Structures are given as C-alpha cells and as structure tokens.
C-alpha cells in the first residue's frame, strides 16, 4: 500500500474498496482536520497553478467551504463578504497593477 496521510473527499475510501483495493484511514480530530484542510488548500492551489483547470478551482471552493464551516461561518456568508468587498473596493476585472503608492 502507498502512504498518503492527507485529507481526501468523503467517498474516497468507498471508491478504493469498490475497485477491490484495500485502504487504511481514520477520522481526524478537529485540530488535525484544521491542519489538513490548510494543507489541502495549498495542494489544490498548486494543482490549479500547474493546470489552470476549473476542476481545480472547484476543489479549492470545496476546501474554502469546509474551512468556513470549521470556523463557524457558512459558505453563503463568505460569499456575502466577498460581494461586499467587491462592491466597496471593486473586483479584479480591470487588471490594475499598482506600481507605487
């Protein structure tokens, strides 16, 4: 068996077993979960940078939602905060690069 020690999606053990393979897993403590979610965010971010794939962006959103839930904040509330910041400060559509201030 290969060693991973990383957070995976909830149904991954079922998929592995359905393929006739064995796997060993455990349920993370809250502290371990927080750490592994942050690691997963970096992993997905690096995969997105390498591929530019919208599938990786979807994975990033899944991790962001889980991080928000862990912090006691809903994904909807995080989106509302994003919209508020965009309304107040704008987005990134104009491609403005600040050179000096």
XYZ file of N, CA, C and O in Angstrom:
404
model
N 0.841 -1.193 0.000
C 0.000 0.000 0.000
C 0.879 1.246 0.000
O 1.918 1.280 0.640
N 0.413 2.275 -0.691
C 1.100 3.553 -0.744
C 0.661 4.412 0.439
O -0.493 4.363 0.859
N 1.567 5.214 0.997
C 1.259 6.084 2.127
C 0.927 7.481 1.637
O 1.664 8.044 0.825
N -0.180 8.052 2.122
C -0.609 9.392 1.724
C -0.651 10.363 2.898
O -0.139 11.457 2.815
N -1.344 9.997 3.973
C -1.525 10.856 5.143
C -2.059 12.239 4.757
O -1.524 13.262 5.170
N -3.089 12.267 3.917
C -3.680 13.539 3.504
C -5.194 13.438 3.553
O -5.769 12.352 3.491
N -5.822 14.588 3.668
C -7.272 14.677 3.669
C -7.794 14.364 2.273
O -7.267 14.862 1.280
N -8.809 13.506 2.207
C -9.432 13.164 0.929
C -10.937 13.373 1.048
O -11.481 13.473 2.144
N -11.592 13.404 -0.090
C -13.054 13.554 -0.105
C -13.716 12.364 0.600
O -13.161 11.267 0.641
N -14.891 12.600 1.126
C -15.588 11.632 1.979
C -15.785 10.256 1.350
O -15.781 9.247 2.055
N -15.998 10.197 0.056
C -16.306 8.917 -0.588
C -15.091 8.173 -1.123
O -15.239 7.108 -1.719
N -13.893 8.714 -0.938
C -12.696 8.064 -1.494
C -12.474 6.643 -0.958
O -12.170 5.745 -1.747
N -12.614 6.393 0.348
C -12.427 5.010 0.798
C -13.391 4.035 0.102
O -12.992 2.935 -0.286
N -14.641 4.449 -0.106
C -15.620 3.592 -0.790
C -15.191 3.300 -2.228
O -15.345 2.183 -2.710
N -14.664 4.311 -2.908
C -14.203 4.126 -4.294
C -13.021 3.159 -4.354
O -12.952 2.310 -5.251
N -12.121 3.283 -3.409
C -10.952 2.399 -3.371
C -11.383 0.968 -3.110
O -10.952 0.036 -3.800
N -12.265 0.782 -2.148
C -12.752 -0.563 -1.802
C -13.548 -1.158 -2.962
O -13.432 -2.340 -3.266
N -14.338 -0.323 -3.642
C -15.138 -0.799 -4.783
C -14.250 -1.305 -5.916
O -14.662 -2.162 -6.694
N -13.039 -0.784 -6.006
C -12.092 -1.244 -7.027
C -11.370 -2.521 -6.599
O -10.515 -3.020 -7.312
N -11.729 -3.037 -5.425
C -11.118 -4.264 -4.928
C -9.786 -4.037 -4.242
O -9.038 -4.986 -3.998
N -9.493 -2.797 -3.919
C -8.233 -2.467 -3.244
C -8.488 -2.240 -1.765
O -9.620 -2.036 -1.336
N -7.431 -2.286 -0.997
C -7.524 -2.047 0.439
C -7.062 -0.630 0.753
O -6.248 -0.057 0.019
N -7.571 -0.093 1.861
C -7.095 1.214 2.313
C -7.219 1.293 3.826
O -8.014 0.586 4.439
N -6.408 2.112 4.407
C -6.419 2.369 5.844
C -6.681 3.861 6.018
O -6.030 4.686 5.363
N -7.640 4.214 6.869
C -7.967 5.620 7.081
C -8.477 5.804 8.498
O -8.783 4.844 9.197
N -8.529 7.065 8.934
C -9.103 7.404 10.236
C -9.830 8.734 10.114
O -9.657 9.455 9.141
N -10.641 9.044 11.114
C -11.333 10.319 11.173
C -10.476 11.287 11.975
O -10.056 10.978 13.097
N -10.217 12.442 11.389
C -9.339 13.427 12.015
C -9.985 14.076 13.232
O -11.197 14.268 13.274
N -9.144 14.435 14.185
C -9.592 15.286 15.276
C -9.819 16.682 14.694
O -9.403 16.974 13.564
N -10.436 17.558 15.447
C -10.679 18.916 14.938
C -9.359 19.627 14.631
O -9.224 20.294 13.612
N -8.379 19.463 15.493
C -7.072 20.101 15.275
C -6.388 19.553 14.020
O -5.867 20.308 13.198
N -6.407 18.218 13.877
C -5.806 17.615 12.692
C -6.569 18.010 11.435
O -5.974 18.293 10.391
N -7.897 18.067 11.515
C -8.735 18.452 10.384
C -8.394 19.860 9.909
O -8.240 20.118 8.719
N -8.255 20.790 10.849
C -7.907 22.177 10.515
C -6.565 22.214 9.775
O -6.427 22.862 8.739
N -5.592 21.496 10.298
C -4.253 21.453 9.684
C -4.317 20.828 8.291
O -3.748 21.354 7.332
N -5.025 19.719 8.168
C -5.107 19.013 6.885
C -5.908 19.805 5.848
O -5.605 19.726 4.651
N -6.920 20.560 6.286
C -7.658 21.407 5.348
C -6.746 22.486 4.771
O -6.798 22.773 3.576
N -5.919 23.053 5.614
C -4.975 24.073 5.129
C -3.976 23.463 4.156
O -3.647 24.066 3.133
N -3.501 22.280 4.477
C -2.598 21.579 3.553
C -3.307 21.274 2.242
O -2.727 21.409 1.158
N -4.577 20.861 2.326
C -5.361 20.545 1.132
C -5.558 21.789 0.278
O -5.493 21.733 -0.948
N -5.781 22.935 0.933
C -5.923 24.176 0.188
C -4.656 24.453 -0.624
O -4.732 24.763 -1.815
N -3.505 24.330 0.018
C -2.242 24.567 -0.691
C -2.039 23.556 -1.827
O -1.590 23.922 -2.914
N -2.395 22.305 -1.579
C -2.283 21.262 -2.603
C -3.146 21.603 -3.815
O -2.681 21.552 -4.964
N -4.398 21.957 -3.554
C -5.309 22.275 -4.660
C -4.874 23.551 -5.383
O -4.983 23.639 -6.608
N -4.368 24.516 -4.628
C -3.885 25.751 -5.237
C -2.708 25.468 -6.168
O -2.653 25.966 -7.286
N -1.786 24.648 -5.718
C -0.630 24.286 -6.550
C -1.078 23.523 -7.794
O -0.556 23.751 -8.888
N -2.055 22.639 -7.643
C -2.579 21.903 -8.797
C -3.253 22.860 -9.778
O -3.115 22.702 -10.993
N -3.961 23.868 -9.248
C -4.577 24.850 -10.131
C -3.512 25.661 -10.870
O -3.621 25.893 -12.079
N -2.483 26.095 -10.172
C -1.422 26.867 -10.811
C -0.749 26.071 -11.922
O -0.390 26.619 -12.959
N -0.595 24.770 -11.700
C 0.053 23.918 -12.702
C -0.845 23.657 -13.902
O -0.364 23.562 -15.033
N -2.159 23.556 -13.666
C -3.059 23.137 -14.744
C -3.953 24.251 -15.294
O -4.353 24.194 -16.452
N -4.313 25.211 -14.447
C -5.276 26.233 -14.846
C -6.687 25.688 -15.010
O -7.560 26.346 -15.551
N -6.931 24.488 -14.498
C -8.194 23.785 -14.683
C -9.295 24.316 -13.764
O -9.076 24.531 -12.567
N -10.498 24.473 -14.321
C -11.635 24.884 -13.497
C -12.023 23.767 -12.519
O -12.646 24.043 -11.487
N -11.651 22.511 -12.814
C -11.877 21.427 -11.848
C -11.106 21.694 -10.560
O -11.601 21.425 -9.463
N -9.894 22.219 -10.702
C -9.099 22.535 -9.513
C -9.703 23.720 -8.763
O -9.665 23.761 -7.536
N -10.272 24.688 -9.493
C -10.957 25.795 -8.824
C -12.143 25.276 -8.019
O -12.407 25.746 -6.907
N -12.856 24.292 -8.565
C -13.979 23.684 -7.844
C -13.487 23.016 -6.564
O -14.131 23.115 -5.510
N -12.332 22.353 -6.643
C -11.755 21.725 -5.450
C -11.381 22.778 -4.415
O -11.590 22.589 -3.210
N -10.834 23.898 -4.877
C -10.478 24.990 -3.963
C -11.730 25.501 -3.257
O -11.721 25.716 -2.039
N -12.817 25.678 -4.008
C -14.066 26.142 -3.391
C -14.578 25.156 -2.345
O -15.104 25.562 -1.298
N -14.436 23.879 -2.622
C -14.863 22.851 -1.657
C -14.076 22.987 -0.360
O -14.634 22.902 0.743
N -12.775 23.219 -0.481
C -11.929 23.376 0.704
C -12.269 24.681 1.425
O -12.343 24.708 2.658
N -12.500 25.757 0.682
C -12.873 27.035 1.290
C -14.178 26.884 2.078
O -14.300 27.381 3.199
N -15.130 26.167 1.496
C -16.392 25.935 2.202
C -16.161 25.176 3.503
O -16.705 25.523 4.555
N -15.329 24.137 3.463
C -15.040 23.351 4.667
C -14.314 24.195 5.715
O -14.608 24.095 6.909
N -13.371 25.038 5.279
C -12.667 25.912 6.215
C -13.636 26.894 6.866
O -13.554 27.149 8.071
N -14.549 27.446 6.078
C -15.551 28.361 6.624
C -16.442 27.674 7.632
O -16.708 28.211 8.715
N -16.887 26.466 7.290
C -17.736 25.704 8.215
C -17.000 25.416 9.516
O -17.588 25.512 10.600
N -15.733 25.075 9.410
C -14.934 24.782 10.603
C -14.810 26.022 11.488
O -14.807 25.918 12.713
N -14.752 27.183 10.864
C -14.647 28.440 11.608
C -16.006 28.936 12.087
O -16.107 30.009 12.672
N -17.062 28.157 11.812
C -18.399 28.542 12.241
C -19.054 29.549 11.312
O -19.966 30.265 11.703
N -18.587 29.604 10.073
C -19.108 30.540 9.088
C -19.634 29.738 7.900
O -18.986 28.801 7.451
N -20.770 30.122 7.375
C -21.320 29.401 6.233
C -20.666 29.876 4.940
O -20.159 31.000 4.861
N -20.703 29.031 3.934
C -20.171 29.390 2.627
C -20.919 30.609 2.086
O -20.319 31.517 1.514
N -22.227 30.640 2.322
C -23.041 31.763 1.867
C -22.575 33.071 2.506
O -22.536 34.118 1.844
N -22.217 33.014 3.789
C -21.732 34.209 4.474
C -20.387 34.645 3.912
O -20.133 35.843 3.770
N -19.536 33.693 3.594
C -18.245 34.021 2.979
C -18.475 34.687 1.624
O -17.834 35.690 1.295
N -19.416 34.172 0.847
C -19.738 34.763 -0.453
C -20.292 36.172 -0.268
O -19.939 37.087 -1.024
N -21.126 36.379 0.748
C -21.646 37.720 1.036
C -20.509 38.686 1.359
O -20.516 39.836 0.900
N -19.532 38.233 2.141
C -18.378 39.076 2.470
C -17.588 39.417 1.206
O -17.134 40.548 1.033
N -17.448 38.439 0.318
C -16.768 38.663 -0.955
C -17.497 39.729 -1.760
O -16.886 40.654 -2.290
N -18.821 39.610 -1.832
C -19.620 40.569 -2.599
C -19.538 41.970 -2.004
O -19.463 42.963 -2.736
N -19.535 42.054 -0.679
C -19.428 43.352 -0.008
C -18.085 43.998 -0.333
O -18.020 45.185 -0.662
N -17.008 43.221 -0.263
C -15.684 43.755 -0.589
C -15.619 44.201 -2.049
O -15.039 45.233 -2.367
N -16.236 43.415 -2.917
C -16.227 43.767 -4.333
C -16.980 45.071 -4.557
O -16.542 45.926 -5.331
N -18.117 45.239 -3.875
C -18.908 46.463 -4.025
C -18.130 47.674 -3.514
O -18.134 48.738 -4.124
N -17.436 47.503 -2.385
C -16.703 48.616 -1.774
C -15.379 48.917 -2.475
O -15.013 50.078 -2.641
N -14.647 47.869 -2.873
C -13.287 48.051 -3.389
C -13.126 47.650 -4.848
O -12.083 47.891 -5.441
N -14.144 47.026 -5.388
C -14.074 46.537 -6.756
C -13.535 45.120 -6.801
O -13.156 44.541 -5.785
N -13.533 44.566 -8.020
C -13.001 43.224 -8.226
C -11.617 43.315 -8.847
O -10.836 44.215 -8.520
N -11.346 42.436 -9.770
C -10.052 42.423 -10.437
C -10.201 42.448 -11.954
O -9.254 42.180 -12.691
N -11.393 42.788 -12.412
C -11.685 42.755 -13.841
C -10.881 43.770 -14.653
O -10.585 43.550 -15.822
N -10.540 44.902 -14.049
C -9.834 45.959 -14.781
C -8.327 45.696 -14.903
O -7.621 46.463 -15.535
N -7.857 44.647 -14.263
C -6.452 44.213 -14.375
C -5.458 45.291 -13.931
O -4.377 45.430 -14.486
N -5.813 46.040 -12.928
C -4.972 47.156 -12.463
C -3.783 46.614 -11.667
O -3.951 45.831 -10.739
N -2.591 47.056 -12.055
C -1.366 46.717 -11.336
C -0.871 47.990 -10.658
O -0.495 48.947 -11.326
N -0.873 48.018 -9.339
C -0.385 49.176 -8.598
C 1.135 49.100 -8.554
O 1.709 48.131 -8.042
N 1.780 50.089 -9.093
C 3.242 50.096 -9.151
C 3.867 50.773 -7.940
O 4.897 50.316 -7.446
N 3.279 51.857 -7.484
C 3.780 52.565 -6.310
C 2.612 53.233 -5.618
O 1.606 53.538 -6.234
N 2.825 53.529 -4.329
C 1.787 54.233 -3.581
C 2.445 55.118 -2.539
O 3.475 54.820 -2.014
